[in-house]
Every structure is written in structure tokens, then in C-alpha cells.
PDB file of C-alpha atoms in Angstrom:
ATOM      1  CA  UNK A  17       8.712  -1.116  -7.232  1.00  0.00           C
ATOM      2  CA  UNK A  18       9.809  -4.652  -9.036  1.00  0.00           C
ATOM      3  CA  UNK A  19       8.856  -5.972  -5.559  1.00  0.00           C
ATOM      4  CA  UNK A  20       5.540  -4.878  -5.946  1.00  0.00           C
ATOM      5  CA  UNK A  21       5.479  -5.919  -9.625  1.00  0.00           C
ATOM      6  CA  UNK A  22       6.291  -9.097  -8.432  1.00  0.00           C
ATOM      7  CA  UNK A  23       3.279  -9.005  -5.573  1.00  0.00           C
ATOM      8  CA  UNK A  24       0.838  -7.504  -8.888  1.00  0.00           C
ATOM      9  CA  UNK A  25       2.093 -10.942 -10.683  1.00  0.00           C
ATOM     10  CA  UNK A  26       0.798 -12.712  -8.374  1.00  0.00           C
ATOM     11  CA  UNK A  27      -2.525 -11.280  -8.304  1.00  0.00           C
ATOM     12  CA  UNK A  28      -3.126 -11.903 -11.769  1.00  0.00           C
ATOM     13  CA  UNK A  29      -2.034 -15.125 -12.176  1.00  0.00           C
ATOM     14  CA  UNK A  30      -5.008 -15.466  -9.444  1.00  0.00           C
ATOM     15  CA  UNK A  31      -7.530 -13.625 -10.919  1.00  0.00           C
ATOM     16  CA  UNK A  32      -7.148 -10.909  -9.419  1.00  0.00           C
ATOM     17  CA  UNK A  33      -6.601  -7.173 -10.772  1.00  0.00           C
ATOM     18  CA  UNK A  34      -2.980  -7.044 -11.185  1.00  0.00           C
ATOM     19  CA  UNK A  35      -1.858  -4.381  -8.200  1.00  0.00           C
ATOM     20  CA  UNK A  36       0.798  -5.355  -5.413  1.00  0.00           C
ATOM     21  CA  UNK A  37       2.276  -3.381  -2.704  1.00  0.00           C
ATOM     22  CA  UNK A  38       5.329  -3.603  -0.557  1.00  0.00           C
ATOM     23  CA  UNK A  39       6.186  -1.672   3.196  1.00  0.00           C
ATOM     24  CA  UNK A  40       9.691  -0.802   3.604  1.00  0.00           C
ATOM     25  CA  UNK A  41      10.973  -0.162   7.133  1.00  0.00           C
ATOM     26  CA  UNK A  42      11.974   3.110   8.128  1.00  0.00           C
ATOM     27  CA  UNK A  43      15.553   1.879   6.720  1.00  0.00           C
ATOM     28  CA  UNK A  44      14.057   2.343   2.894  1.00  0.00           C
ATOM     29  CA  UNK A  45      15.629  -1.305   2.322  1.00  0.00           C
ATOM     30  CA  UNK A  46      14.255  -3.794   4.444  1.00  0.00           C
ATOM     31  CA  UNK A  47      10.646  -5.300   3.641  1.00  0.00           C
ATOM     32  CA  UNK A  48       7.772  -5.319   6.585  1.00  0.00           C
ATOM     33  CA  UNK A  49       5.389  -6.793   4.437  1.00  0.00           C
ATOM     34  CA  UNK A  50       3.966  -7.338   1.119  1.00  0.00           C
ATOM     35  CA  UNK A  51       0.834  -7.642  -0.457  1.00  0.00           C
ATOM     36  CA  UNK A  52      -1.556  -7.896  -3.437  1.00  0.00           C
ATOM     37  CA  UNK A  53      -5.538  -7.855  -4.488  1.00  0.00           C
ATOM     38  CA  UNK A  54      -6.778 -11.009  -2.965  1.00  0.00           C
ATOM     39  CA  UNK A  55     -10.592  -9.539  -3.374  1.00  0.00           C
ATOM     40  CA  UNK A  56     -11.898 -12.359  -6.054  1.00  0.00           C
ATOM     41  CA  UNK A  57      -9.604 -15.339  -4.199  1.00  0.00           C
ATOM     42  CA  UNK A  58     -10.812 -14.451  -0.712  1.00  0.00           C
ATOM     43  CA  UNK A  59     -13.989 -12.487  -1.429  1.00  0.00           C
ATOM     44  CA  UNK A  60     -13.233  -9.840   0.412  1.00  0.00           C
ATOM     45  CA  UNK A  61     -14.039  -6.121  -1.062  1.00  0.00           C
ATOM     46  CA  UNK A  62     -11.241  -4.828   1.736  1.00  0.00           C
ATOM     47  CA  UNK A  63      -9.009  -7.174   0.101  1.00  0.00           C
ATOM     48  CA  UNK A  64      -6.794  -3.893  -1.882  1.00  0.00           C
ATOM     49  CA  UNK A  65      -3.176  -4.987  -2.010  1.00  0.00           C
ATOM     50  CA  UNK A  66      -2.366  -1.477   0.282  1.00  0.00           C
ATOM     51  CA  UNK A  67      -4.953  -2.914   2.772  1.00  0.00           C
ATOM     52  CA  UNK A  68      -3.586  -6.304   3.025  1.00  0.00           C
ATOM     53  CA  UNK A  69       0.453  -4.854   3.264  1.00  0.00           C
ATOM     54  CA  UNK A  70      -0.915  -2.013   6.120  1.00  0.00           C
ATOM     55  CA  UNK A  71      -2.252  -4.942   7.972  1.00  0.00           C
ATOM     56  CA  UNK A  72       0.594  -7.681   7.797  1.00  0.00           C
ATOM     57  CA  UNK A  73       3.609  -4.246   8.415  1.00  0.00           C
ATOM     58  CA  UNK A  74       1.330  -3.418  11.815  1.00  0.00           C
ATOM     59  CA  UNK A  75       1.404  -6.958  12.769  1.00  0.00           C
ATOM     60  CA  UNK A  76       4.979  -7.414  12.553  1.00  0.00           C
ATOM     61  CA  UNK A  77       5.617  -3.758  14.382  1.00  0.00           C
ATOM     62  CA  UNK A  78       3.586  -4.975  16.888  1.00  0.00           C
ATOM     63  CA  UNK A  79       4.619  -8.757  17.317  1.00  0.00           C
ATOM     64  CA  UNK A  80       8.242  -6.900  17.316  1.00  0.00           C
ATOM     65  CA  UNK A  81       7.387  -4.832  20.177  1.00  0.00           C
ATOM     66  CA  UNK A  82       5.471  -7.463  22.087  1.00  0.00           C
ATOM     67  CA  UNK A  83       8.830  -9.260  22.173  1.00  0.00           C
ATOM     68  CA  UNK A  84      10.827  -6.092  23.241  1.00  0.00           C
ATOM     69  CA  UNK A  85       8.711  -5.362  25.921  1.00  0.00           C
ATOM     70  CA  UNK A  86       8.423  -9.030  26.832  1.00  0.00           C
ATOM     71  CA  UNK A  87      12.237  -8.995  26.730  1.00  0.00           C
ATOM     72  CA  UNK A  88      12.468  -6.181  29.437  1.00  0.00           C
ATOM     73  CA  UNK A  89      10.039  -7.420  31.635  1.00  0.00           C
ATOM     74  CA  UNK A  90       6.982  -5.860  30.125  1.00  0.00           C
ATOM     75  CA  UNK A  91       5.352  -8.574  29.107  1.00  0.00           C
ATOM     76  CA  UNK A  92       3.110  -7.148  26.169  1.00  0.00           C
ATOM     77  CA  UNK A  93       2.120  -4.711  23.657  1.00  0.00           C
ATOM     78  CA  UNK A  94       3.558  -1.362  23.491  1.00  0.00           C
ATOM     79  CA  UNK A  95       0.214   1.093  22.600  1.00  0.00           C
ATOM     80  CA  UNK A  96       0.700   2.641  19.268  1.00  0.00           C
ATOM     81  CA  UNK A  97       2.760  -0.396  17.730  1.00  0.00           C
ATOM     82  CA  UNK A  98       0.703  -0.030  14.886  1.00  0.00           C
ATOM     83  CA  UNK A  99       1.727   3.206  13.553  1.00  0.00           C
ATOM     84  CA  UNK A 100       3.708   2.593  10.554  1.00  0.00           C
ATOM     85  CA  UNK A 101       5.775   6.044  11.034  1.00  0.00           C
ATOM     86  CA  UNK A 102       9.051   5.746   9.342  1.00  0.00           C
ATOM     87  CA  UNK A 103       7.469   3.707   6.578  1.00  0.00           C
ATOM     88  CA  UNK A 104       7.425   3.569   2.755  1.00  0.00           C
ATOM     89  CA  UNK A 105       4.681   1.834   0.792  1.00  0.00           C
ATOM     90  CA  UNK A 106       5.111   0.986  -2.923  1.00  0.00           C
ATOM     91  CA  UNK A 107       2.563   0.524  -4.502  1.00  0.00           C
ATOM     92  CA  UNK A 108       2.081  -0.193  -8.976  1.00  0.00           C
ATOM     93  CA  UNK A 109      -1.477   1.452  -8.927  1.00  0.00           C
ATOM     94  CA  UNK A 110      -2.220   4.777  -7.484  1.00  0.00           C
ATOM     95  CA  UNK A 111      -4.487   3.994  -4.045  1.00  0.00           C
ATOM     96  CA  UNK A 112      -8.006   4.596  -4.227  1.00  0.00           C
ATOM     97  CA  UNK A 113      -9.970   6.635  -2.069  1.00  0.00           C
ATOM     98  CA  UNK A 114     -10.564   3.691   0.852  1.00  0.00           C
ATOM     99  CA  UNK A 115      -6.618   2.723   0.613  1.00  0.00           C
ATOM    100  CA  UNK A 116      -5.545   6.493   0.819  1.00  0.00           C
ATOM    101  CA  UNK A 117      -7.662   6.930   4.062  1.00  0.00           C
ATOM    102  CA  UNK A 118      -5.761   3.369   5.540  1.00  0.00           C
ATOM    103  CA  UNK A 119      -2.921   5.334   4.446  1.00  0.00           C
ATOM    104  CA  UNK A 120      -3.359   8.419   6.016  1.00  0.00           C
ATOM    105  CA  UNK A 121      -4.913   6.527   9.336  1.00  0.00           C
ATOM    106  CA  UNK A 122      -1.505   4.260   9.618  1.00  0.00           C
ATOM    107  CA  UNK A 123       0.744   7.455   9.583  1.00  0.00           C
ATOM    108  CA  UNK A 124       2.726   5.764   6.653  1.00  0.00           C
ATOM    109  CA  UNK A 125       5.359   8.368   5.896  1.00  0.00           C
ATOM    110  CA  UNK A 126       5.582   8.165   1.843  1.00  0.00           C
ATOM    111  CA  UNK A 127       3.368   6.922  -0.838  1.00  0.00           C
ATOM    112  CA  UNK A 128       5.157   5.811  -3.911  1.00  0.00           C
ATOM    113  CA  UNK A 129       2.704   4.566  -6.902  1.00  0.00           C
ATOM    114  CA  UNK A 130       3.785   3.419 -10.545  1.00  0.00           C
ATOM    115  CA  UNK A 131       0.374   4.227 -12.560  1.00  0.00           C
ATOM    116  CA  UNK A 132      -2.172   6.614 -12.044  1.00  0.00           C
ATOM    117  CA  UNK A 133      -5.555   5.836 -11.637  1.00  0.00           C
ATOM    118  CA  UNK A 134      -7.600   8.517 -13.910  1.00  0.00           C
ATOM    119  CA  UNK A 135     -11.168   6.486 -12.621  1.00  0.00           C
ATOM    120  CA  UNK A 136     -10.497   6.012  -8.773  1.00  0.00           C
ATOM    121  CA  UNK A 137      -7.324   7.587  -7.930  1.00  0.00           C
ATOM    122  CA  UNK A 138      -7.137   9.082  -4.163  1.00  0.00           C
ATOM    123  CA  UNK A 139      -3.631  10.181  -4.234  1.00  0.00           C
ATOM    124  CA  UNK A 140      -3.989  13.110  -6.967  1.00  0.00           C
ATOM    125  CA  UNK A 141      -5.766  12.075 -10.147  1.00  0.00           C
ATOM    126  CA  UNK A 142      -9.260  12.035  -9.127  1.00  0.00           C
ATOM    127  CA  UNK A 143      -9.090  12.952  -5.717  1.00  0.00           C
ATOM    128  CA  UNK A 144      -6.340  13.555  -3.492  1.00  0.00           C
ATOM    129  CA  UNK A 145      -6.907  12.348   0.064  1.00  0.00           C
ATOM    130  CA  UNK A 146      -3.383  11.903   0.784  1.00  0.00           C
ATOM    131  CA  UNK A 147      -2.558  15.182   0.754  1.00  0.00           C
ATOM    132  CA  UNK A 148      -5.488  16.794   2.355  1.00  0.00           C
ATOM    133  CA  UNK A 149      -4.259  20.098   4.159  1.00  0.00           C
ATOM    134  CA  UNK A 150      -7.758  19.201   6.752  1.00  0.00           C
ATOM    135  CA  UNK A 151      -6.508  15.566   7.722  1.00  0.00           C
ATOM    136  CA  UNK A 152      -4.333  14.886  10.444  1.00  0.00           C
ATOM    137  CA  UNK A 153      -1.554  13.044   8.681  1.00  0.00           C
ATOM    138  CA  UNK A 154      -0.292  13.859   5.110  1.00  0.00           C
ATOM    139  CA  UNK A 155       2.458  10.874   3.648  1.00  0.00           C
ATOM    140  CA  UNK A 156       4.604  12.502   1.112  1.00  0.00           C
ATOM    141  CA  UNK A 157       3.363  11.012  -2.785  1.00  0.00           C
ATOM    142  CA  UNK A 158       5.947  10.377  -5.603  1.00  0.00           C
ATOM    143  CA  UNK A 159       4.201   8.979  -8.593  1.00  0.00           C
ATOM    144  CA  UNK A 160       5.266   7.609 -11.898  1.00  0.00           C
ATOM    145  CA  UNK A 161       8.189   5.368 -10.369  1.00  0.00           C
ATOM    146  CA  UNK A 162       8.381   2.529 -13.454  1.00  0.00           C
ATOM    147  CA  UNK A 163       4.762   4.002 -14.162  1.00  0.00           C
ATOM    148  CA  UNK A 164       5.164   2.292 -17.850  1.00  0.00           C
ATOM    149  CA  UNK A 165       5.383  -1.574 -16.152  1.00  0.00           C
ATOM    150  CA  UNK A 166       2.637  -0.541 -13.902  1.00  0.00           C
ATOM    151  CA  UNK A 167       0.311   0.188 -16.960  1.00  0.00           C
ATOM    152  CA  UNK A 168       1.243  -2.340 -18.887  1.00  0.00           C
ATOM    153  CA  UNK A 169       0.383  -5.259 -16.296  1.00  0.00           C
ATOM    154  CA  UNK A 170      -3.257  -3.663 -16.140  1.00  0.00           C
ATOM    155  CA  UNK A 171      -3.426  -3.073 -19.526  1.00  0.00           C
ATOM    156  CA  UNK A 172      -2.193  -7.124 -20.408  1.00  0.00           C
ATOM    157  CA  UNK A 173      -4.603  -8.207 -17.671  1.00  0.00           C
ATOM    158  CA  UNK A 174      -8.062  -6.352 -18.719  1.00  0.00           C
ATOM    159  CA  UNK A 175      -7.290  -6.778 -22.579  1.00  0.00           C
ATOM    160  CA  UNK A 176      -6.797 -10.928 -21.634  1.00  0.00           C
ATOM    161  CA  UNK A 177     -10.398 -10.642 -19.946  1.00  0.00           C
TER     162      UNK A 177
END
């Protein structure tokens, strides 16, 4: 969770709202990928700090099995590379309803969020998509992990504005 502190940081010091998210590999140590809001610097409404990590943890899956398979002879992409099945995101702000169904639709194996989300939280405040018994995929949630940090970044960054 510092990790994605760290990513929130970032955000903020941007102008962005202060979220950041990190993908472990299947491991639980080693980083994938890392990301925070880059909405207001790229203009992008996709531009969630989940979103951004999914994306950049599929690519290197994928450029990692590219190079397998180029290594034996196959010379390209293995199908399903993208699936994220193994994998842990951290996130400081409980995923919305859009980053819950990215979520769900990358088979990520565990959610872990710092602070809930009372106003747009997908993952068991408002709503909670991630555990939806009629989806296909259901990532295990732990919430509250250095939930107190989390706030406070939010909290800092909204009172500043």
C-alpha cells in the first residue's frame, strides 16, 4: 500500500485526485505495474489509477509471453496473455463502479483498497460489483489496509482546493 501512496503522491502533485494503484505478480512481491489518476493531465475520463495499472500489468504479461513463445519458436502472442490471474492490485481508494468491472473483466485475483468510497464505491460501500455472485469472476476484497493514510491524502488534497 505505501507503493500506491507513493503512485497517489504523484497524482496530486499533478492535479490530479490523489489515488494510485500498484499490480503485484502472482509472487505477492514483485511489481507488474503501477499507476495513478492521470484524468486532468491527460484528459482522459478512463484515466482511474486501477485502469491505467490493469493496462500497463497486461502489457508486460503479454510482451513477457511474446518473448517466451518467440524464444521456443512461436514467434508471438500467447491468447489470453492478458489475464492478470495470480494478481494483486492495491489500490488507496476503494474502485468505483467502471474500475471494479476492469477488475472483474481482467480476472485480477484480490482487491486490496485503503479508504472506502461512501459516494462511488463498487467494491462494497455503495455497490459491490466485485463480489457479484451473477458475474463470472469474483477477486477476493480486503479493505481498510493503512485506510487512515488513504483518507488523509484525499482529505489534504480536496481541503487544499
Amino acid at each position: 500500500m505505501r507503493l500506491a501512496l507513493a503512485e497517489a503522491g504523484r497524482a496530486g502533485r499533478g492535479g490530479d485526485v490523489p489515488v494510485g494503484a500498484v499490480v503485484l505478480a502472482p509472487d505477492g512481491r514483485t511489481v507488474l505495474a503501477a499507476g495513478h489518476n492521470e484524468r486532468e493531465a491527460t484528459g482522459d475520463p478512463t484515466a482511474h489509477a486501477e485502469v491505467l495499472a490493469i493496462r500497463r500489468a497486461a502489457a508486460v504479461l503479454r510482451d513477457s509471453a511474446a518473448r517466451s513463445a518467440s524464444d521456443k519458436g512461436g514467434g508471438g502472442r500467447r491468447v489470453g496473455a492478458w489475464r492478470l490471474a495470480g494478481c494483486t492490485l492495491v489500490v488507496t481508494l476503494e474502485p468505483c463502479t467502471m474500475c471494479a468491472g476492469a477488475l472483474v473483466q481482467s480476472r485480477v485475483d484480490r482487491v486490496v483498497y485503503g479508504a472506502r468510497d461512501d459516494k462511488a464505491g463498487a467494491a462494497g460501500s455503495l455497490w459491490d460489483v466485485l463480489r457479484d455472485r451473477r458475474l463470472n469472476h469474483r477477486p477476493e476484497v480486503i479493505e481498510g489496509v493503512l485506510a487512515e493514510d488513504c483518507s488523509r491524502l484525499l482529505t489534504d488534497f480536496f481541503r487544499d482546493r
